[in-house]
PDB file of C-alpha atoms in Angstrom:
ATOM      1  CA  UNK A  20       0.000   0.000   0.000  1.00 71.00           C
ATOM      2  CA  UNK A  21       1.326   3.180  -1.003  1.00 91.00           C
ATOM      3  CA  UNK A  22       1.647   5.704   1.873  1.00 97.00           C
ATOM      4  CA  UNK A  23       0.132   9.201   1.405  1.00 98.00           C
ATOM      5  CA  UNK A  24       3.128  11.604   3.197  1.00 98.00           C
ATOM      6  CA  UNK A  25       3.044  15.810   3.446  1.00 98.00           C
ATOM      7  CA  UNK A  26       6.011  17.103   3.578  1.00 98.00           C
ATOM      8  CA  UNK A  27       7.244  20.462   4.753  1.00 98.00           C
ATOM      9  CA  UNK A  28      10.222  21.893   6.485  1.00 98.00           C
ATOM     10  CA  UNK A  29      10.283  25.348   9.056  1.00 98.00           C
ATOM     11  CA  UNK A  30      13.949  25.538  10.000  1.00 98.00           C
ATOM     12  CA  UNK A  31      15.880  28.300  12.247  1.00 97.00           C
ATOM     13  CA  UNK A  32      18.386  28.323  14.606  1.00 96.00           C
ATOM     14  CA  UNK A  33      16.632  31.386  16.745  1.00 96.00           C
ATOM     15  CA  UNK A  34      18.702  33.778  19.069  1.00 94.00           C
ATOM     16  CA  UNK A  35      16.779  36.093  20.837  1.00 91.00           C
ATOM     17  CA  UNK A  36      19.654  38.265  22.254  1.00 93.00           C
ATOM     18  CA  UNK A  37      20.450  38.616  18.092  1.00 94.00           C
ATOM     19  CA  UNK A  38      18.586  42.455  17.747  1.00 94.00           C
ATOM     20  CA  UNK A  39      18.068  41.694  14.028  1.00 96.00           C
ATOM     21  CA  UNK A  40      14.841  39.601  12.935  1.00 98.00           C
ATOM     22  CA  UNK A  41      14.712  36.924  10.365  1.00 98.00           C
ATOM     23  CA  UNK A  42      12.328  37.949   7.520  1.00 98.00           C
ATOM     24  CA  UNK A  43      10.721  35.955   4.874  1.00 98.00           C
ATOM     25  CA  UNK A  44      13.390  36.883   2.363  1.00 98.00           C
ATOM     26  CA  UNK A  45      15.856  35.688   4.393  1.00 98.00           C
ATOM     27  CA  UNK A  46      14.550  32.083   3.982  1.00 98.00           C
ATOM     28  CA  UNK A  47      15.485  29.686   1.077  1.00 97.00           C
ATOM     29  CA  UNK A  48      11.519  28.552   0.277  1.00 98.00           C
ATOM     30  CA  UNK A  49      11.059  25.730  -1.881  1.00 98.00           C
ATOM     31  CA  UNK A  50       7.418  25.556  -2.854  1.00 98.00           C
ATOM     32  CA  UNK A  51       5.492  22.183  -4.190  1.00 98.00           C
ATOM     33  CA  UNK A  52       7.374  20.381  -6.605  1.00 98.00           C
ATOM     34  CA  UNK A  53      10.290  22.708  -6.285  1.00 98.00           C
ATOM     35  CA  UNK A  54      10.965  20.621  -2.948  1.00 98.00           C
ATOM     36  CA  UNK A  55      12.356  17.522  -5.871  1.00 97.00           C
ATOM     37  CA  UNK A  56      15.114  19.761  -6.636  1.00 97.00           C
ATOM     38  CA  UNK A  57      16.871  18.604  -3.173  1.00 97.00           C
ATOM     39  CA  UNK A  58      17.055  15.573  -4.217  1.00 97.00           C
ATOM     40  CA  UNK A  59      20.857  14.255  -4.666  1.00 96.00           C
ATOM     41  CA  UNK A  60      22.295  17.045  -2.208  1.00 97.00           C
ATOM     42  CA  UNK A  61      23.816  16.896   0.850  1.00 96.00           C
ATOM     43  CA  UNK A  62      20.528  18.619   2.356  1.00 97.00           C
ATOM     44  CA  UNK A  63      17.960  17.189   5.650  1.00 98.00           C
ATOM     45  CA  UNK A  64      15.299  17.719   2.734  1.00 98.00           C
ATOM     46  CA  UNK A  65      17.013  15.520  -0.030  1.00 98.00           C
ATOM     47  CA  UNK A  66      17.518  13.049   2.851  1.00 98.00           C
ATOM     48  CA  UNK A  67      13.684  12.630   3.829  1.00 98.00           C
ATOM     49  CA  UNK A  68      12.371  13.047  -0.426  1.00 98.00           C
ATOM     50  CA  UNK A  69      15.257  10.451  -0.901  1.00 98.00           C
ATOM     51  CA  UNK A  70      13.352   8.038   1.288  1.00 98.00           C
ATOM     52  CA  UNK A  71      10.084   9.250   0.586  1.00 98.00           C
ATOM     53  CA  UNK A  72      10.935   7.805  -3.222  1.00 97.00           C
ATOM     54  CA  UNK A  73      12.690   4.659  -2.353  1.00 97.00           C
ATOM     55  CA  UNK A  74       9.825   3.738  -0.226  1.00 97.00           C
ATOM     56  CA  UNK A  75       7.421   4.236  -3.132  1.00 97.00           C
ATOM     57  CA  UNK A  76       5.508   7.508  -0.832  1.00 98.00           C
ATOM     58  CA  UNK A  77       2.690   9.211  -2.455  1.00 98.00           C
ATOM     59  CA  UNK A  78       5.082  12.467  -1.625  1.00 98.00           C
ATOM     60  CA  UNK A  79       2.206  15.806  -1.056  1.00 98.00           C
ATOM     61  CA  UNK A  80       5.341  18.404  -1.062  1.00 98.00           C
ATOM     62  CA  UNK A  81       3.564  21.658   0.416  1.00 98.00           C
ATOM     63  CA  UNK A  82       7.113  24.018   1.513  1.00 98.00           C
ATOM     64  CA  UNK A  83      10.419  23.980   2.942  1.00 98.00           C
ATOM     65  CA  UNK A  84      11.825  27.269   4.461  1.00 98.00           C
ATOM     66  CA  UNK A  85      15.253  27.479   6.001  1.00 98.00           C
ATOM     67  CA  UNK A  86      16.472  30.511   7.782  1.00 97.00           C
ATOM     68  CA  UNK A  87      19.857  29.427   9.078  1.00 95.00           C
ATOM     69  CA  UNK A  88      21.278  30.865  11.982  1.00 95.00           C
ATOM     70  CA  UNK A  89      20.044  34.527  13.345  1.00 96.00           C
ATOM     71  CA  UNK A  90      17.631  36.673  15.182  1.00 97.00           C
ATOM     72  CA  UNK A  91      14.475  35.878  16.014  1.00 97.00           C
ATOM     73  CA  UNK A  92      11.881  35.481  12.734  1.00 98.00           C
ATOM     74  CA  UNK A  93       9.077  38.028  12.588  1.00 98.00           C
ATOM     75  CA  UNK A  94       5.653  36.472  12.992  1.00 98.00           C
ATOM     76  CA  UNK A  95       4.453  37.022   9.544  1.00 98.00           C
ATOM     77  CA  UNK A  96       7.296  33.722   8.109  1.00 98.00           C
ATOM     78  CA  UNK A  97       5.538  31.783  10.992  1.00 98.00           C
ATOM     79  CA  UNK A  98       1.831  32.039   9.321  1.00 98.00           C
ATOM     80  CA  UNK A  99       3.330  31.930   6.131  1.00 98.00           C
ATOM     81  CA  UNK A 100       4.295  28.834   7.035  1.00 98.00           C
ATOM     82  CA  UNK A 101       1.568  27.575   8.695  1.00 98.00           C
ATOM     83  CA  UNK A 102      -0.785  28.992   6.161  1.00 98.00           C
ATOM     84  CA  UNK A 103       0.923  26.796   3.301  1.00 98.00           C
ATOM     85  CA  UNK A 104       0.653  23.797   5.324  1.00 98.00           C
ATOM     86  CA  UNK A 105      -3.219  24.039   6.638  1.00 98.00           C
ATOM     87  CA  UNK A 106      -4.056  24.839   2.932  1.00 98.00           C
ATOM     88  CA  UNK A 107      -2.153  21.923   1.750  1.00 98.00           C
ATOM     89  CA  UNK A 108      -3.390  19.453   4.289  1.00 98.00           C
ATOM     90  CA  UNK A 109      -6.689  20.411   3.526  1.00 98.00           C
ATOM     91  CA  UNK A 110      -6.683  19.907   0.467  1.00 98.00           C
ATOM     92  CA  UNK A 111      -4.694  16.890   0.367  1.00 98.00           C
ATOM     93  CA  UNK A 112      -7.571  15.467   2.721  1.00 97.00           C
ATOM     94  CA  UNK A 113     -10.592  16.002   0.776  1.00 97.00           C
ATOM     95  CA  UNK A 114      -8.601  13.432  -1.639  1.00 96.00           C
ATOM     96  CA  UNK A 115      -8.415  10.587   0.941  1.00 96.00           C
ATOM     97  CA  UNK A 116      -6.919  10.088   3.878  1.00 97.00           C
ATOM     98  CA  UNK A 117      -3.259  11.442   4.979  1.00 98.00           C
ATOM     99  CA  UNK A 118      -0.857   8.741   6.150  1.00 98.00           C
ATOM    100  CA  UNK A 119       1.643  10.377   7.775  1.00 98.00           C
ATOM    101  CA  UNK A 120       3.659  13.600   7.798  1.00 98.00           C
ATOM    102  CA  UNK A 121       7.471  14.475   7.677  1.00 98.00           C
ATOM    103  CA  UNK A 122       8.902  17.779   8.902  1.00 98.00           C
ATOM    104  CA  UNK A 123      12.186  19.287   8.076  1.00 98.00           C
ATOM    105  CA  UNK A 124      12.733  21.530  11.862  1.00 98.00           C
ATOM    106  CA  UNK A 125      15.649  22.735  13.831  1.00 97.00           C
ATOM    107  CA  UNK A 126      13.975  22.547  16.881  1.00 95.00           C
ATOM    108  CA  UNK A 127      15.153  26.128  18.616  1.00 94.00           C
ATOM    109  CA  UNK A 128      13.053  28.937  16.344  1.00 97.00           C
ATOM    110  CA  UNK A 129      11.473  31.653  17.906  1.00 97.00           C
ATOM    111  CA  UNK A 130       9.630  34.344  16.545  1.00 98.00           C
ATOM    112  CA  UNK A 131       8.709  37.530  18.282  1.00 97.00           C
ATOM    113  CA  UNK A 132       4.514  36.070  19.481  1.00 97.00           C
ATOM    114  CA  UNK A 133       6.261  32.544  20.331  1.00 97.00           C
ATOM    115  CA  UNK A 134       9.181  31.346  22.221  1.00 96.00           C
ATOM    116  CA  UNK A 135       8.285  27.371  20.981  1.00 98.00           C
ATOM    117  CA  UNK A 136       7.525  28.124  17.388  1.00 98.00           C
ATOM    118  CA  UNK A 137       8.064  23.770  16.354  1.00 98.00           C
ATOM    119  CA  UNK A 138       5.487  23.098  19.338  1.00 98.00           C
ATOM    120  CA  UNK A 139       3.498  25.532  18.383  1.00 98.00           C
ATOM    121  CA  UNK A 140       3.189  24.459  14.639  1.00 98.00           C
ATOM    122  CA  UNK A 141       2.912  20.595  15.940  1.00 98.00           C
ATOM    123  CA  UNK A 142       0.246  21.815  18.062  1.00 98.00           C
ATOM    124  CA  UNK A 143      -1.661  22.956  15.198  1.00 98.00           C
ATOM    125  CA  UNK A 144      -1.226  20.112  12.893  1.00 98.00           C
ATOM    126  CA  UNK A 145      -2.722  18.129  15.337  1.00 98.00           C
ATOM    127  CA  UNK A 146      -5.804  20.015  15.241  1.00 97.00           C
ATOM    128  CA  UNK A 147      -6.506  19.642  11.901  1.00 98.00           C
ATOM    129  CA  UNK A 148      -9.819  17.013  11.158  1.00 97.00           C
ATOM    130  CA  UNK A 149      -7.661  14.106   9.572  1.00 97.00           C
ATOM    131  CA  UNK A 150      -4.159  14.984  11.429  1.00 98.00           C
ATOM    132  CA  UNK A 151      -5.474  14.081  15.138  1.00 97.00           C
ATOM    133  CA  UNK A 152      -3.326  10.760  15.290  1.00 97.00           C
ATOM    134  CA  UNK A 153      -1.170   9.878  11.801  1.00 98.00           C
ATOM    135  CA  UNK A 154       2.163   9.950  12.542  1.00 98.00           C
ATOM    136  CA  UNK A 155       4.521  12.602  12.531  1.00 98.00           C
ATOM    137  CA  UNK A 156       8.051  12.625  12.199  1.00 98.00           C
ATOM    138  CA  UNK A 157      11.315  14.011  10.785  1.00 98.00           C
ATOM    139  CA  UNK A 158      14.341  15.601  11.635  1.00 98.00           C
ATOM    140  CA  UNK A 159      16.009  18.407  14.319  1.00 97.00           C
ATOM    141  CA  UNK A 160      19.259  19.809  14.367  1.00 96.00           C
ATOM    142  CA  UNK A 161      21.334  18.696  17.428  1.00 92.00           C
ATOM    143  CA  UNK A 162      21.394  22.542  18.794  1.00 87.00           C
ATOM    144  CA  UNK A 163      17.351  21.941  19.130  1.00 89.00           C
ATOM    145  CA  UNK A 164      15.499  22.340  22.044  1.00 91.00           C
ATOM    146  CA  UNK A 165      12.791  19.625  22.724  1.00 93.00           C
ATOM    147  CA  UNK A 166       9.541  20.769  24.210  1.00 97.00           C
ATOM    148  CA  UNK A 167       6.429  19.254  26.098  1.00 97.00           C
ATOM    149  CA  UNK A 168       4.612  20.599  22.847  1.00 97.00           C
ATOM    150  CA  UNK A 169       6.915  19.236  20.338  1.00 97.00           C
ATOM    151  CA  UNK A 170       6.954  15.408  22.792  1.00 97.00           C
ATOM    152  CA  UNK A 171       3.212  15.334  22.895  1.00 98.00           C
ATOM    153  CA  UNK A 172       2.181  16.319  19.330  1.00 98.00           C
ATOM    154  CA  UNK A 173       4.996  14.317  17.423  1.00 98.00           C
ATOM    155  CA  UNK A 174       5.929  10.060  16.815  1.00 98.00           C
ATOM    156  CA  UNK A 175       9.450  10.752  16.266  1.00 97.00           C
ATOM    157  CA  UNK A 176      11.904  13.634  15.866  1.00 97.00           C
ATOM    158  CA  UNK A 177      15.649  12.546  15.096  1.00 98.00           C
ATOM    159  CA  UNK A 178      18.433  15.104  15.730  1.00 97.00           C
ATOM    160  CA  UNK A 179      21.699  15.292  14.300  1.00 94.00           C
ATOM    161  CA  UNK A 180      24.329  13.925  16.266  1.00 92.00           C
ATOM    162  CA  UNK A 181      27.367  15.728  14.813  1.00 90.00           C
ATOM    163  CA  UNK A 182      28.825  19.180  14.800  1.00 88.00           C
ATOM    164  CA  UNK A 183      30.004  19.982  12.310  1.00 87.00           C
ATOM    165  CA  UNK A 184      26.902  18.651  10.884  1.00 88.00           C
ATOM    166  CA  UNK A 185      27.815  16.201   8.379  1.00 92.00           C
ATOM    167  CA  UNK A 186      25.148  13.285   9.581  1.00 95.00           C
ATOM    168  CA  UNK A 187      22.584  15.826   8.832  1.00 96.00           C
ATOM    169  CA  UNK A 188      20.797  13.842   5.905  1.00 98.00           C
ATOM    170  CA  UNK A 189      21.192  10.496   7.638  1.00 98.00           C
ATOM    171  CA  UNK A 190      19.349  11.760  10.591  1.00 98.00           C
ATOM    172  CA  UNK A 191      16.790  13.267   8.357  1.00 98.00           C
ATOM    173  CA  UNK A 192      16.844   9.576   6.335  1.00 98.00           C
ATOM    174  CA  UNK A 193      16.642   8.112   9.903  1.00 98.00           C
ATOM    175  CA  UNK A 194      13.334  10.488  10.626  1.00 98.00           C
ATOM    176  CA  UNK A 195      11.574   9.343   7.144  1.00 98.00           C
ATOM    177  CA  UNK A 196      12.600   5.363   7.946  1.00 98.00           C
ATOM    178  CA  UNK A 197      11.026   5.916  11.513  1.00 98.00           C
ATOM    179  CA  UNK A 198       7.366   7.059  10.026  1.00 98.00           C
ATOM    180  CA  UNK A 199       7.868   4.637   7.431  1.00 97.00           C
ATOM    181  CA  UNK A 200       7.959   1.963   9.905  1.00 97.00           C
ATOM    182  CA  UNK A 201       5.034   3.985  12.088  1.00 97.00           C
ATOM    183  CA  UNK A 202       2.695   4.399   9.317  1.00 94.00           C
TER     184      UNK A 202
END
């Protein structure tokens, strides 16, 4: 049975003592489709889509933004983000039934309305009509912060172990193996 999987990524390592805010032109978006292009690279993204294809996933790509390293990001990326997704999942679920979902995080972004912006977002999925219990899974970097939030509204979040991080993809590979096995 092929496995119906959104997939979207909200990644930034957040310091609040940084004065400068993280806009949305300061994140690299990928959109849809454009989320393929990863594939191949060195990237958390390619790792998951890389799965996502060898398992034979029925892959609903809705958007990747990553922010790097900075200041906290103004609310308005945050419900872009969100935004994207709830439309996506939506729509995805008046088409059948969502199996699963894989998230490209860091795990410590804050934006200036919410110090636990990955709970936060987790939260939310969860209250979508179709989202309540499929798993959800993926991939934080190793500088994350886990949360009650992101514990109780997520199946399984692998972080990178190294730093440098050069086991980046693996632990994103690791993520999309874990809600394959889930799911």
């Amino acid at each position: 049975m092929t496995h119906r999987i959104l997939f979207a990524g909200l990644s930034l390592e957040a310091h609040s003592f940084v004065p400068q805010r993280k806009r949305l032109g300061d994140f690299r978006t990928l959109r849809g489709a454009e989320m393929w292009r990863a594939v191949g690279d060195r990237s958390t993204l390619a790792g998951g889509m890389e799965v996502a294809r060898t398992c034979g996933w029925d892959v609903i790509p809705v958007l990747d933004m990553v922010g790097g390293a900075g200041g906290m990001a103004t609310d308005d990326v945050v419900e872009t983000f969100w935004q994207a997704f709830d439309t996506a999942a939506r729509a995805a679920l008046t088409a059948g039934p969502i199996d699963g979902v894989w998230l490209n995080l860091h795990g410590a972004m804050v934006s200036e309305s919410l110090p636990d912006v990955e709970g936060e977002l987790l939260h939310r999925m969860r209250t979508l009509p179709g989202l309540e219990r499929v798993p959800i899974c993926g991939v934080l970097d190793l500088h994350g912060n886990i949360t009650p939030l992101m514990t109780a509204h997520s199946n399984g979040l692998v972080a990178f172990r190294c730093n440098p991080h050069t086991d980046g993809k693996e632990a994103a590979m690791d993520g999309a193996r874990l809600l394959d096995r889930i799911a």
